[in-house]
Amino acid sequence: MRPEYFLRTARIGFSLWQEEDLPLAIGLWGDFKVTQFFDARGKLSQAQVNERLSLEISTQKLHGIQYWPIFRLKDGRHLGCCGLRPYDESNNVLEIGFHIRYRYWGHGYAFEAARGVMRYAFDTIKVSGLFAGHNPKNEGSRHLLAKLGFRYTHDEFYKPTGLNHLSYLMTAGDYARLLNKGDI
């Protein structure tokens, strides 16, 4: 159980990646079912997962954000990660993303975690907007982003997959309208 959550939703606690979290990172990014939509290298090796973990830790140190590890509050089980990364700093737009361990797909954790991160981004960090993108073959992410209120804006080349990913935006104004309507 990880008691050091800096953010919570009804069922999820958000923590910070640490170097000793390599086993958790391997359980997430070492699973091809999880990485197939955002990394064309196939099953990631332990060294590649460690590289990814180091990148997240570095992003937190440099920017105060990362794709934070998330845990189920009732039993401390690692669910995956959800968080932010730099995207368009000149316009105060961050990228939101989530990677959920395969065994927890279909339980609403990605939706709940993303809503928590959206609130954190707009209410605490005060971003102007959130960008999101997904592999064109990932129907689950397409559906989830629509359900969250993101609007499609364009296709954007994503080097790790070599594909044009569908890309979305939510502005602070979009978020405020959703909040006022009670949709968040």
GROMACS .gro file of C-alpha atoms in nm:
model
  184
    1MET     CA    1   0.000   0.000   0.000
    2ARG     CA    2   0.133   0.346  -0.091
    3PRO     CA    3   0.016   0.603   0.162
    4GLU     CA    4   0.192   0.899  -0.007
    5TYR     CA    5  -0.081   0.999  -0.253
    6PHE     CA    6  -0.072   1.361  -0.365
    7LEU     CA    7  -0.403   1.328  -0.551
    8ARG     CA    8  -0.706   1.106  -0.498
    9THR     CA    9  -1.031   1.024  -0.671
   10ALA     CA   10  -1.305   0.802  -0.531
   11ARG     CA   11  -1.112   0.480  -0.603
   12ILE     CA   12  -0.761   0.588  -0.709
   13GLY     CA   13  -0.450   0.730  -0.543
   14PHE     CA   14  -0.179   0.907  -0.746
   15SER     CA   15   0.184   0.880  -0.642
   16LEU     CA   16   0.524   0.961  -0.793
   17TRP     CA   17   0.742   0.714  -0.981
   18GLN     CA   18   1.059   0.620  -0.795
   19GLU     CA   19   1.359   0.418  -0.912
   20GLU     CA   20   1.256   0.126  -0.691
   21ASP     CA   21   0.927   0.104  -0.886
   22LEU     CA   22   1.091  -0.090  -1.170
   23PRO     CA   23   0.886  -0.407  -1.094
   24LEU     CA   24   0.564  -0.202  -1.121
   25ALA     CA   25   0.688  -0.039  -1.441
   26ILE     CA   26   0.772  -0.381  -1.589
   27GLY     CA   27   0.422  -0.502  -1.501
   28LEU     CA   28   0.280  -0.209  -1.696
   29TRP     CA   29   0.515  -0.119  -1.983
   30GLY     CA   30   0.652  -0.472  -2.014
   31ASP     CA   31   0.306  -0.588  -2.126
   32PHE     CA   32   0.262  -0.576  -2.503
   33LYS     CA   33  -0.117  -0.547  -2.462
   34VAL     CA   34  -0.054  -0.211  -2.295
   35THR     CA   35   0.229  -0.078  -2.514
   36GLN     CA   36   0.105  -0.195  -2.856
   37PHE     CA   37  -0.078   0.132  -2.920
   38PHE     CA   38   0.201   0.375  -2.829
   39ASP     CA   39   0.530   0.197  -2.896
   40ALA     CA   40   0.611   0.013  -3.221
   41ARG     CA   41   0.910  -0.173  -3.074
   42GLY     CA   42   0.696  -0.468  -2.965
   43LYS     CA   43   0.738  -0.614  -2.617
   44LEU     CA   44   0.968  -0.379  -2.427
   45SER     CA   45   1.277  -0.523  -2.261
   46GLN     CA   46   1.357  -0.457  -1.898
   47ALA     CA   47   1.618  -0.202  -2.011
   48GLN     CA   48   1.360  -0.022  -2.229
   49VAL     CA   49   1.109  -0.016  -1.942
   50ASN     CA   50   1.378   0.118  -1.710
   51GLU     CA   51   1.450   0.391  -1.968
   52ARG     CA   52   1.080   0.482  -1.968
   53LEU     CA   53   1.071   0.488  -1.588
   54SER     CA   54   1.379   0.715  -1.582
   55LEU     CA   55   1.212   0.949  -1.832
   56GLU     CA   56   0.903   0.981  -1.609
   57ILE     CA   57   1.118   1.052  -1.302
   58SER     CA   58   1.318   1.310  -1.497
   59THR     CA   59   1.002   1.478  -1.630
   60GLN     CA   60   0.876   1.513  -1.273
   61LYS     CA   61   1.204   1.672  -1.162
   62LEU     CA   62   1.218   1.912  -1.458
   63HIS     CA   63   0.851   2.004  -1.499
   64GLY     CA   64   0.667   1.888  -1.185
   65ILE     CA   65   0.453   1.645  -1.388
   66GLN     CA   66   0.470   1.289  -1.517
   67TYR     CA   67   0.244   1.000  -1.608
   68TRP     CA   68   0.196   0.929  -1.235
   69PRO     CA   69   0.157   0.573  -1.108
   70ILE     CA   70  -0.197   0.507  -0.989
   71PHE     CA   71  -0.316   0.265  -0.724
   72ARG     CA   72  -0.650   0.127  -0.616
   73LEU     CA   73  -0.727   0.285  -0.279
   74LYS     CA   74  -0.906  -0.016  -0.132
   75ASP     CA   75  -0.606  -0.250  -0.158
   76GLY     CA   76  -0.308  -0.058  -0.301
   77ARG     CA   77  -0.296  -0.257  -0.625
   78HIS     CA   78  -0.106  -0.087  -0.907
   79LEU     CA   79  -0.353   0.007  -1.183
   80GLY     CA   80  -0.114   0.175  -1.428
   81CYS     CA   81  -0.039   0.542  -1.477
   82CYS     CA   82  -0.217   0.860  -1.572
   83GLY     CA   83  -0.082   1.209  -1.588
   84LEU     CA   84   0.068   1.493  -1.782
   85ARG     CA   85   0.373   1.575  -1.988
   86PRO     CA   86   0.493   1.890  -2.165
   87TYR     CA   87   0.335   1.952  -2.504
   88ASP     CA   88   0.307   2.320  -2.608
   89GLU     CA   89   0.471   2.518  -2.330
   90SER     CA   90   0.445   2.854  -2.511
   91ASN     CA   91   0.063   2.823  -2.501
   92ASN     CA   92   0.047   2.654  -2.156
   93VAL     CA   93  -0.091   2.331  -2.305
   94LEU     CA   94   0.005   1.997  -2.153
   95GLU     CA   95  -0.052   1.646  -2.285
   96ILE     CA   96  -0.271   1.409  -2.083
   97GLY     CA   97  -0.224   1.035  -2.109
   98PHE     CA   98  -0.305   0.708  -1.938
   99HIS     CA   99  -0.172   0.353  -1.952
  100ILE     CA  100  -0.382   0.099  -1.762
  101ARG     CA  101  -0.265  -0.252  -1.678
  102TYR     CA  102  -0.451  -0.498  -1.899
  103ARG     CA  103  -0.623  -0.682  -1.613
  104TYR     CA  104  -0.795  -0.355  -1.514
  105TRP     CA  105  -0.927  -0.258  -1.857
  106GLY     CA  106  -1.302  -0.212  -1.869
  107HIS     CA  107  -1.344  -0.112  -1.504
  108GLY     CA  108  -1.363   0.266  -1.553
  109TYR     CA  109  -1.021   0.338  -1.401
  110ALA     CA  110  -0.888   0.526  -1.706
  111PHE     CA  111  -1.195   0.751  -1.711
  112GLU     CA  112  -1.179   0.820  -1.337
  113ALA     CA  113  -0.804   0.881  -1.339
  114ALA     CA  114  -0.823   1.109  -1.643
  115ARG     CA  115  -1.098   1.318  -1.482
  116GLY     CA  116  -0.884   1.354  -1.171
  117VAL     CA  117  -0.587   1.466  -1.379
  118MET     CA  118  -0.806   1.707  -1.575
  119ARG     CA  119  -0.923   1.870  -1.251
  120TYR     CA  120  -0.563   1.887  -1.127
  121ALA     CA  121  -0.441   2.038  -1.457
  122PHE     CA  122  -0.709   2.304  -1.487
  123ASP     CA  123  -0.777   2.385  -1.120
  124THR     CA  124  -0.430   2.347  -0.963
  125ILE     CA  125  -0.174   2.397  -1.239
  126LYS     CA  126  -0.403   2.638  -1.429
  127VAL     CA  127  -0.322   2.513  -1.779
  128SER     CA  128  -0.480   2.678  -2.083
  129GLY     CA  129  -0.551   2.344  -2.244
  130LEU     CA  130  -0.492   1.972  -2.257
  131PHE     CA  131  -0.383   1.783  -2.566
  132ALA     CA  132  -0.445   1.411  -2.611
  133GLY     CA  133  -0.365   1.174  -2.893
  134HIS     CA  134  -0.414   0.808  -2.971
  135ASN     CA  135  -0.321   0.541  -3.219
  136PRO     CA  136  -0.582   0.519  -3.498
  137LYS     CA  137  -0.633   0.150  -3.408
  138ASN     CA  138  -0.713   0.226  -3.044
  139GLU     CA  139  -1.092   0.251  -3.039
  140GLY     CA  140  -1.100   0.238  -2.659
  141SER     CA  141  -0.900   0.560  -2.628
  142ARG     CA  142  -1.107   0.728  -2.899
  143HIS     CA  143  -1.426   0.645  -2.711
  144LEU     CA  144  -1.281   0.751  -2.376
  145LEU     CA  145  -1.156   1.088  -2.501
  146ALA     CA  146  -1.499   1.163  -2.651
  147LYS     CA  147  -1.666   1.063  -2.322
  148LEU     CA  148  -1.428   1.296  -2.134
  149GLY     CA  149  -1.529   1.589  -2.358
  150PHE     CA  150  -1.218   1.625  -2.574
  151ARG     CA  151  -1.273   1.742  -2.930
  152TYR     CA  152  -1.087   1.610  -3.230
  153THR     CA  153  -0.863   1.874  -3.389
  154HIS     CA  154  -0.621   1.703  -3.628
  155ASP     CA  155  -0.397   1.406  -3.701
  156GLU     CA  156  -0.040   1.434  -3.576
  157PHE     CA  157   0.262   1.218  -3.656
  158TYR     CA  158   0.379   1.022  -3.351
  159LYS     CA  159   0.736   0.902  -3.393
  160PRO     CA  160   0.726   0.605  -3.147
  161THR     CA  161   0.459   0.432  -3.359
  162GLY     CA  162   0.542   0.581  -3.699
  163LEU     CA  163   0.173   0.664  -3.744
  164ASN     CA  164  -0.046   0.969  -3.758
  165HIS     CA  165  -0.238   0.969  -3.431
  166LEU     CA  166  -0.581   1.123  -3.391
  167SER     CA  167  -0.534   1.435  -3.180
  168TYR     CA  168  -0.770   1.619  -2.947
  169LEU     CA  169  -0.785   1.933  -2.738
  170MET     CA  170  -0.972   2.053  -2.434
  171THR     CA  171  -0.933   2.421  -2.352
  172ALA     CA  172  -0.987   2.578  -2.013
  173GLY     CA  173  -1.311   2.722  -2.156
  174ASP     CA  174  -1.425   2.374  -2.267
  175TYR     CA  175  -1.347   2.243  -1.920
  176ALA     CA  176  -1.539   2.528  -1.752
  177ARG     CA  177  -1.845   2.459  -1.970
  178LEU     CA  178  -1.835   2.089  -1.882
  179LEU     CA  179  -1.799   2.179  -1.515
  180ASN     CA  180  -2.094   2.421  -1.530
  181LYS     CA  181  -2.310   2.158  -1.700
  182GLY     CA  182  -2.219   1.909  -1.428
  183ASP     CA  183  -2.049   1.676  -1.676
  184ILE     CA  184  -1.731   1.670  -1.466
   0.00000   0.00000   0.00000
